[in-house]
Coordinates of N, CA and C in Angstrom, one line a residue:
M783 N 35.4 60.4 10.6 CA 34.6 60.7 9.9 C 33.6 61.7 10.1
L784 N 33.2 62.6 9.4 CA 32.5 63.7 9.4 C 31.3 63.8 9.2
I785 N 30.3 63.4 10.1 CA 28.8 63.3 9.8 C 28.2 64.6 10.1
P786 N 27.1 65.0 9.2 CA 26.6 66.2 9.6 C 25.2 65.6 10.7
H787 N 24.7 66.9 11.2 CA 23.8 66.3 12.5 C 22.8 65.4 11.9
D788 N 22.0 66.1 10.7 CA 20.6 65.3 10.3 C 21.2 64.0 9.9
T789 N 22.3 63.8 9.5 CA 22.6 62.3 8.9 C 23.0 61.4 10.2
R790 N 23.6 62.2 11.1 CA 23.9 61.3 12.5 C 22.4 61.0 13.2
I791 N 21.5 61.7 13.0 CA 20.3 61.5 13.8 C 19.2 60.4 13.0
A792 N 19.6 60.3 11.4 CA 19.1 59.5 10.7 C 19.6 57.8 10.9
L793 N 21.1 58.0 11.2 CA 21.7 56.8 11.5 C 21.0 56.2 12.9
D794 N 21.1 56.9 13.8 CA 20.9 56.7 14.9 C 19.3 56.1 14.9
T795 N 18.4 56.6 14.3 CA 17.0 56.1 13.9 C 17.2 54.7 13.6
V796 N 17.8 54.7 12.2 CA 17.7 53.5 11.4 C 18.4 52.3 12.2
V797 N 19.4 52.5 13.1 CA 20.1 51.4 13.9 C 18.9 51.1 15.1
D798 N 18.1 52.2 15.6 CA 17.2 51.8 16.6 C 16.2 50.9 16.1
L799 N 15.9 51.4 14.8 CA 14.8 50.6 14.3 C 15.1 49.1 13.9
V800 N 16.5 48.6 13.4 CA 16.6 47.6 13.0 C 16.9 46.7 14.1
N801 N 17.0 47.2 15.2 CA 17.1 46.8 16.7 C 15.9 46.5 17.4
T802 N 14.8 46.8 16.8 CA 13.3 46.6 17.5 C 13.3 45.1 17.0
A803 N 13.8 44.7 16.3 CA 13.2 43.3 15.7 C 13.5 42.3 16.9
P804 N 12.7 41.4 17.2 CA 13.1 40.6 18.5 C 14.3 39.8 18.2
E805 N 14.9 39.3 17.1 CA 16.0 38.5 17.3 C 17.5 39.3 17.2
N806 N 17.0 40.9 17.6 CA 18.1 41.4 17.9 C 18.3 41.9 19.6
E807 N 17.5 41.7 20.5 CA 17.5 41.8 21.8 C 18.0 40.8 22.6
L808 N 18.6 41.1 23.4 CA 19.3 40.0 24.6 C 18.1 39.9 25.4
P809 N 18.2 38.5 26.0 CA 17.5 38.7 27.2 C 18.0 39.0 28.7
P810 N 17.3 39.5 29.5 CA 17.5 40.2 30.8 C 18.7 39.5 31.3
D811 N 18.8 38.2 31.6 CA 19.5 37.4 32.3 C 21.0 36.9 31.3
G812 N 21.0 37.7 30.2 CA 22.1 37.5 29.2 C 22.0 36.7 28.1
P813 N 23.2 36.1 27.3 CA 22.5 35.8 25.9 C 23.0 34.2 26.0
S814 N 22.3 33.7 25.1 CA 22.3 32.5 24.8 C 23.1 32.4 23.7
D815 N 23.3 31.0 23.1 CA 24.2 30.6 22.0 C 23.3 31.0 20.7
G816 N 24.1 31.9 19.9 CA 23.5 32.7 18.6 C 22.3 33.5 18.9
L817 N 21.5 34.0 17.7 CA 20.6 35.1 18.3 C 19.3 34.3 18.8
V818 N 18.8 35.4 19.7 CA 17.9 34.9 20.5 C 16.5 35.1 20.0
D819 N 16.2 34.0 20.1 CA 14.3 33.7 19.6 C 13.3 33.7 20.7
G820 N 12.2 34.4 20.1 CA 11.1 34.2 21.4 C 10.8 35.4 21.9
L821 N 11.7 36.3 21.8 CA 11.5 37.7 22.3 C 10.5 38.7 21.7
E822 N 10.4 39.4 22.7 CA 9.3 40.4 22.0 C 9.7 41.3 20.9
D823 N 8.8 42.1 20.1 CA 9.2 42.8 19.1 C 9.1 44.0 19.6
G824 N 10.1 44.8 19.1 CA 9.8 46.5 19.8 C 8.9 47.2 19.2
L825 N 8.4 46.6 17.7 CA 7.3 47.2 17.7 C 5.9 46.3 17.2
A826 N 5.8 45.9 18.5 CA 4.6 44.7 18.5 C 3.1 45.3 18.4
D827 N 3.1 46.6 18.4 CA 1.8 47.0 18.2 C 1.8 48.8 18.1
I828 N 0.5 49.0 17.6 CA 0.6 50.6 17.3 C 1.2 51.7 18.3
A829 N 0.8 51.2 19.5 CA 1.6 52.1 20.7 C 2.9 52.0 20.5
A830 N 3.5 51.2 20.5 CA 5.1 51.1 20.2 C 5.3 51.6 19.2
L831 N 4.8 51.9 17.9 CA 5.1 52.7 16.6 C 5.1 54.1 17.2
Y832 N 3.7 54.6 17.8 CA 4.0 55.9 18.4 C 5.1 56.2 19.4
D833 N 5.5 55.3 20.1 CA 6.5 55.7 21.0 C 7.8 55.4 20.2
F834 N 7.9 54.9 19.2 CA 9.4 55.1 18.5 C 9.5 56.4 17.6
A835 N 8.4 56.8 17.4 CA 8.3 57.9 16.4 C 8.4 59.1 17.6
E836 N 7.9 59.2 18.6 CA 7.9 60.2 19.4 C 9.6 60.2 20.3
R837 N 10.1 59.1 20.5 CA 11.4 59.0 20.9 C 12.6 59.5 20.0
H838 N 12.1 59.5 18.7 CA 13.0 59.8 17.5 C 12.7 61.0 17.0
L839 N 11.7 62.0 17.8 CA 11.4 63.2 17.1 C 11.0 63.4 16.0
I840 N 10.2 62.4 15.5 CA 9.8 62.4 14.1 C 8.5 63.2 14.0
S841 N 8.4 64.4 13.3 CA 7.7 65.1 13.1 C 6.4 64.8 12.0
G842 N 5.0 65.1 12.5 CA 4.2 65.1 11.1 C 3.8 63.7 11.0
V843 N 3.8 62.8 12.3 CA 3.2 61.3 11.9 C 1.8 61.5 11.6
G844 N 0.8 62.1 12.5 CA -0.5 61.9 12.2 C -0.8 60.6 12.8
T845 N -2.1 60.1 12.2 CA -2.7 58.9 13.2 C -2.3 57.8 12.2
L846 N -1.8 56.7 13.0 CA -1.0 55.4 12.6 C -2.4 54.6 13.1
G847 N -1.9 53.6 11.6 CA -2.9 52.5 12.0 C -2.2 51.1 11.8
E848 N -2.7 49.9 11.6 CA -2.1 48.6 11.4 C -1.4 48.7 10.1
K849 N -1.9 49.2 9.2 CA -1.2 49.4 7.8 C 0.1 50.1 7.9
D850 N 0.4 50.8 8.8 CA 1.9 51.7 9.2 C 2.4 50.8 9.8
L851 N 1.9 50.2 11.0 CA 2.9 49.1 11.4 C 3.4 48.2 10.6
G852 N 2.9 47.5 9.7 CA 3.1 46.8 8.7 C 4.0 47.1 8.0
A853 N 3.9 48.7 7.4 CA 4.9 49.1 6.5 C 6.2 49.4 7.4
V854 N 6.2 49.9 8.2 CA 7.5 50.1 9.0 C 8.2 48.9 9.4
R855 N 7.5 47.8 9.9 CA 8.1 46.6 9.7 C 8.7 46.2 8.6
D856 N 8.2 46.3 7.4 CA 8.8 45.8 6.1 C 9.7 46.5 5.9
V857 N 10.1 47.8 6.3 CA 10.9 49.0 6.0 C 12.0 48.3 6.8
R858 N 12.2 48.3 8.4 CA 13.0 47.6 9.2 C 13.2 46.5 8.4
S859 N 12.6 45.6 8.1 CA 13.5 44.0 7.5 C 14.2 44.5 6.3
R860 N 14.1 45.5 5.4 CA 15.0 45.8 3.9 C 16.3 46.5 4.7
F861 N 16.0 47.6 5.9 CA 17.2 48.2 6.3 C 18.1 47.0 7.2
A862 N 17.6 45.8 7.6 CA 18.6 44.9 8.4 C 19.3 44.2 7.2
E863 N 18.4 44.1 6.0 CA 19.3 43.5 4.9 C 20.6 44.5 4.4
V864 N 20.3 45.7 4.5 CA 21.4 46.6 4.4 C 22.3 46.4 5.2
F865 N 22.1 46.1 6.4 CA 23.4 45.6 7.2 C 24.0 44.4 7.3
A866 N 23.1 43.6 6.7 CA 23.5 42.1 6.3 C 24.3 42.4 4.9
A867 N 24.1 43.1 3.9 CA 24.7 42.9 2.7 C 26.4 42.7 2.5
P868 N 26.8 41.9 1.8 CA 27.9 41.1 1.9 C 29.2 42.2 1.1
D869 N 28.8 43.3 0.2 CA 29.3 44.3 -0.4 C 28.7 45.1 -0.5
A870 N 29.5 46.2 -0.9 CA 28.5 47.7 -1.3 C 27.7 47.6 -2.3
R871 N 27.8 47.1 -3.6 CA 27.0 46.9 -4.6 C 25.5 46.3 -4.0
T872 N 25.7 45.4 -3.2 CA 24.4 44.8 -2.7 C 23.7 45.6 -2.0
A873 N 24.5 46.4 -0.9 CA 23.8 47.5 -0.4 C 23.2 48.5 -0.9
V874 N 23.9 49.0 -2.3 CA 23.7 50.0 -3.1 C 22.4 49.8 -3.6
D875 N 22.2 48.4 -4.1 CA 21.0 47.9 -4.6 C 19.6 48.0 -3.9
L876 N 19.9 47.6 -2.2 CA 18.8 47.6 -1.5 C 18.5 49.0 -1.2
V877 N 19.4 49.9 -1.0 CA 19.1 51.4 -0.5 C 18.5 51.8 -1.9
N878 N 19.1 51.6 -3.0 CA 18.2 52.6 -3.9 C 16.9 52.1 -4.3
R879 N 16.4 50.8 -4.0 CA 15.2 50.3 -4.3 C 14.4 50.8 -3.0
L880 N 15.1 50.8 -1.5 CA 14.1 51.7 -0.7 C 13.7 53.1 -0.8
V881 N 14.7 53.9 -1.3 CA 14.7 55.2 -1.3 C 13.5 55.5 -2.8
A882 N 13.9 54.8 -3.7 CA 12.8 55.2 -4.6 C 11.3 54.8 -4.3
A883 N 11.0 53.8 -3.8 CA 9.8 53.5 -3.1 C 9.5 54.3 -2.3
A884 N 10.3 55.1 -1.5 CA 9.6 56.0 -0.5 C 9.1 57.4 -1.4
G885 N 9.2 57.3 -2.8 CA 9.4 59.1 -3.3 C 10.2 60.0 -2.7
T886 N 11.1 59.6 -2.8 CA 12.0 60.8 -2.3 C 12.1 62.0 -2.9
T887 N 11.7 63.2 -2.1 CA 11.7 64.7 -2.5 C 12.5 65.5 -1.8
P888 N 14.0 65.9 -2.1 CA 14.6 66.6 -1.1 C 14.2 67.9 -1.1
Q889 N 14.2 68.5 0.0 CA 13.9 69.7 0.2 C 14.6 70.2 1.7
L890 N 15.0 71.8 1.4 CA 15.7 72.2 3.1 C 14.6 72.6 3.7
T891 N 15.0 72.4 5.1 CA 14.2 72.8 6.3 C 14.6 73.1 7.4
D892 N 14.6 74.1 8.4 CA 14.6 74.3 9.8 C 13.4 74.4 10.6
H893 N 13.5 73.7 11.5 CA 12.5 73.3 12.3 C 12.7 72.8 13.7
D894 N 11.9 72.8 14.7 CA 12.0 72.5 16.3 C 13.4 72.8 16.6
G895 N 14.2 73.7 16.3 CA 15.2 74.4 16.6 C 16.8 74.1 16.0
Y896 N 16.6 73.1 14.8 CA 17.7 72.5 14.2 C 17.6 73.7 13.2
D897 N 19.2 73.9 13.1 CA 19.3 74.6 11.6 C 19.1 73.9 10.5
W898 N 19.7 74.7 9.3 CA 19.2 73.9 7.7 C 19.8 72.7 7.7
H899 N 18.6 71.5 6.9 CA 18.8 70.4 7.0 C 18.3 69.8 5.8
V900 N 18.4 68.8 5.0 CA 17.6 68.2 4.3 C 16.6 67.0 4.9
H901 N 15.4 67.2 4.4 CA 14.2 66.3 4.5 C 14.3 65.5 3.1
Y902 N 14.1 64.2 2.9 CA 14.4 63.5 1.8 C 13.1 63.1 1.4
F903 N 11.9 62.9 2.5 CA 10.7 62.4 2.3 C 9.5 63.6 2.1
A904 N 8.5 63.4 1.0 CA 7.5 63.9 0.8 C 7.0 64.9 1.8
P905 N 6.1 65.7 2.0 CA 5.8 66.9 3.1 C 4.6 65.7 3.7
D906 N 3.8 64.9 3.0 CA 2.7 64.2 3.7 C 3.1 62.7 3.3
A907 N 4.5 62.4 3.5 CA 4.7 60.8 3.2 C 4.1 60.1 4.6
S908 N 4.0 58.9 4.8 CA 3.8 57.9 5.7 C 5.0 57.9 6.9
L909 N 4.7 57.5 7.8 CA 5.8 57.1 8.5 C 6.8 56.2 8.0
A910 N 6.5 55.3 7.4 CA 7.5 54.3 6.5 C 8.1 54.9 5.3
D911 N 7.5 55.6 4.8 CA 8.3 56.3 3.4 C 8.9 57.4 3.9
H912 N 8.9 58.2 5.2 CA 9.6 58.9 5.8 C 10.8 58.1 6.6
L913 N 10.8 57.2 6.9 CA 12.1 56.3 7.4 C 12.8 55.7 6.4
A914 N 11.8 55.1 5.2 CA 12.8 54.8 4.1 C 13.4 55.7 3.6
A915 N 12.9 57.1 3.2 CA 13.7 57.9 2.7 C 14.9 58.7 3.5
D916 N 14.6 59.1 4.7 CA 15.8 60.1 5.4 C 17.0 58.8 5.8
C917 N 16.2 58.0 6.7 CA 17.5 56.6 6.9 C 18.1 56.2 5.5
G918 N 17.4 56.1 4.8 CA 17.9 55.3 3.5 C 19.1 56.0 2.7
M919 N 18.6 57.4 3.0 CA 19.8 58.5 2.4 C 21.1 58.7 3.4
A920 N 20.8 58.5 4.8 CA 21.7 58.5 5.6 C 22.8 57.3 5.3
L921 N 22.3 55.9 5.2 CA 22.8 55.1 4.7 C 23.8 55.0 3.5
A922 N 22.9 55.8 2.4 CA 23.6 56.1 1.1 C 24.6 57.0 1.5
F923 N 25.1 57.8 2.2 CA 26.0 58.9 2.4 C 27.2 57.8 2.8
I924 N 26.8 57.1 3.8 CA 28.0 56.1 4.5 C 28.4 55.3 3.1
I925 N 27.7 55.0 2.1 CA 28.2 53.9 1.3 C 28.7 54.6 0.1
V926 N 28.4 55.8 0.0 CA 29.0 57.0 -1.0 C 30.5 57.3 -0.6
A927 N 30.6 57.1 0.6 CA 32.0 57.8 1.6 C 32.7 56.3 1.5
G928 N 32.3 55.4 0.9 CA 33.4 54.1 1.1 C 33.2 53.6 2.5
E929 N 32.4 53.7 3.2 CA 32.4 53.3 4.4 C 31.4 52.5 4.9
Q930 N 30.9 51.5 3.6 CA 29.9 50.5 3.9 C 30.1 49.4 5.4
E931 N 31.3 49.1 5.3 CA 32.1 47.9 6.3 C 31.7 48.8 8.1
R932 N 31.4 49.9 8.0 CA 31.0 50.7 9.2 C 29.6 50.2 9.7
L933 N 28.5 49.6 8.8 CA 27.3 49.1 9.2 C 27.5 47.7 9.7
R934 N 27.7 47.5 11.0 CA 27.8 46.3 11.6 C 27.2 45.2 12.3
R935 N 27.1 44.4 12.7 CA 26.4 44.0 13.7 C 27.2 43.5 15.0
C936 N 26.5 43.5 16.1 CA 27.3 42.9 17.3 C 28.1 41.8 17.2
E937 N 29.4 41.8 17.6 CA 30.2 40.2 17.6 C 29.6 39.5 19.1
A938 N 29.1 39.8 20.1 CA 28.9 39.5 20.9 C 28.1 38.1 20.9
P939 N 28.4 37.2 21.4 CA 27.7 35.9 21.1 C 26.0 36.0 21.9
G940 N 25.1 35.9 20.9 CA 23.9 35.9 21.6 C 23.3 37.4 21.1
C941 N 23.8 38.2 20.6 CA 23.7 39.6 20.4 C 23.1 39.8 19.0
G942 N 24.0 40.4 18.1 CA 23.5 40.7 16.8 C 23.3 41.9 16.5
R943 N 23.1 42.8 17.4 CA 22.6 44.3 17.4 C 23.1 44.8 16.7
A944 N 22.4 45.7 15.3 CA 23.0 46.8 14.7 C 23.7 47.9 15.3
F945 N 24.8 48.4 14.4 CA 25.3 49.7 14.9 C 26.1 50.2 13.8
V946 N 26.4 51.4 13.9 CA 27.4 52.1 12.8 C 28.5 52.2 13.9
D947 N 29.7 51.8 13.3 CA 31.3 51.8 13.8 C 31.5 53.2 13.3
L948 N 31.6 54.1 14.4 CA 32.1 55.6 14.0 C 33.5 55.6 14.6
S949 N 34.4 54.8 15.0 CA 35.8 54.8 15.5 C 36.3 55.1 14.3
R950 N 37.3 55.9 14.8 CA 38.5 56.5 13.9 C 38.8 55.4 12.8
N951 N 39.3 54.2 13.4 CA 40.3 53.3 12.7 C 39.0 52.0 12.8
R952 N 37.9 52.2 12.6 CA 37.0 51.2 12.4 C 37.0 50.3 13.2
S953 N 37.4 50.0 14.1 CA 37.6 48.7 15.0 C 36.4 48.4 16.3
R954 N 35.5 49.0 16.2 CA 34.3 48.5 17.3 C 33.8 47.4 16.6
R955 N 33.8 46.4 17.8 CA 33.0 45.1 17.4 C 31.5 44.8 18.1
Y956 N 31.3 45.7 19.0 CA 30.5 45.6 20.1 C 29.0 46.4 20.1
C957 N 28.0 46.3 19.7 CA 27.1 47.7 19.9 C 27.3 48.1 21.2
S958 N 27.6 47.8 22.4 CA 28.0 48.7 23.5 C 29.1 48.0 24.0
S959 N 29.9 49.2 24.4 CA 31.4 48.6 25.3 C 30.7 48.4 26.7
R960 N 29.8 49.2 27.3 CA 29.5 48.8 28.6 C 28.6 47.7 28.5
T961 N 27.8 47.1 27.8 CA 27.0 45.6 28.0 C 28.0 44.6 27.3
C962 N 27.6 44.7 26.2 CA 28.3 43.4 25.4 C 29.7 43.7 25.8
G963 N 30.7 44.3 25.1 CA 32.1 44.5 25.2 C 32.5 44.4 26.7
N964 N 32.0 44.6 27.8 CA 32.6 44.5 28.7 C 32.0 43.2 29.5
R965 N 30.9 42.6 28.9 CA 30.7 41.3 29.6 C 31.5 40.1 28.8
L966 N 31.9 40.5 27.6 CA 33.0 39.6 27.0 C 34.5 39.8 27.7
H967 N 35.0 40.9 28.2 CA 35.9 41.3 28.8 C 36.1 40.5 30.1
V968 N 35.0 40.5 30.8 CA 34.6 40.1 32.1 C 34.8 38.6 31.8
A969 N 34.1 37.8 30.9 CA 34.0 36.4 30.6 C 35.8 35.7 30.6
A970 N 36.3 36.5 29.6 CA 37.9 36.2 29.1 C 38.7 36.2 30.6
Y971 N 38.2 37.5 31.1 CA 39.1 37.6 32.4 C 39.2 36.3 33.3
R972 N 37.4 35.8 33.5 CA 37.3 35.0 34.5 C 38.1 33.4 34.0
A973 N 37.7 33.6 32.7 CA 38.5 32.2 31.8 C 39.9 32.1 32.3
R974 N 40.9 33.3 32.2 CA 42.1 33.5 32.2 C 42.4 32.8 34.0
R975 N 41.6 33.6 34.8 CA 42.0 33.3 36.2 C 41.7 31.8 36.7
R976 N 40.7 31.3 35.8 CA 40.5 29.5 36.0 C 41.3 28.9 35.4
E977 N 42.0 29.5 34.1 CA 43.4 28.4 33.7 C 44.8 28.8 34.7
A978 N 44.8 29.9 35.2 CA 45.9 30.1 36.2 C 45.8 29.3 37.4
G979 N 44.6 29.2 37.9 CA 44.2 28.6 39.0 C 44.2 27.1 39.1
A980 N 44.3 26.6 37.7 CA 44.3 25.0 37.3 C 45.5 24.7 37.5

């Protein structure tokens, strides 16, 4: 699947945003059964919101306050609904509402060393509207391509992190093959060894 650079960046951003929700974080000593509760929100405060914007090189952020934090958390919840959508029609409705509420105004731009690409947010958009517009359009492109099933949640017990499956045959099951995938393969290997030894 060919994805333009700016769309890939927006997809990485939306995945990271959804995964800031506390129910998507594994505890340091491994998973429990089901989704993990009681963990810290990756957007716990305004400093975390600034860190998120800086980590994703979001330009024109300006001064952020509690209203911005609440608005970005709301956008995060609505993106999580897109990842949980049972079918393309449901995902389309969710994305359409997000993008419309953001006041999408597509414009070509080249900045910060990037070639021409499209920004979908208005020039003075809030951080929440910026994320809703750009990330919402990236998800829209995935859906339009008939690839909504690539928007997934990790199948590892206790994880549930969001990811976009960009594998050729749509076979990725875990958010990370190095952590969740490897952990499950090791557990399965140990179980087989115990069975063989019994």
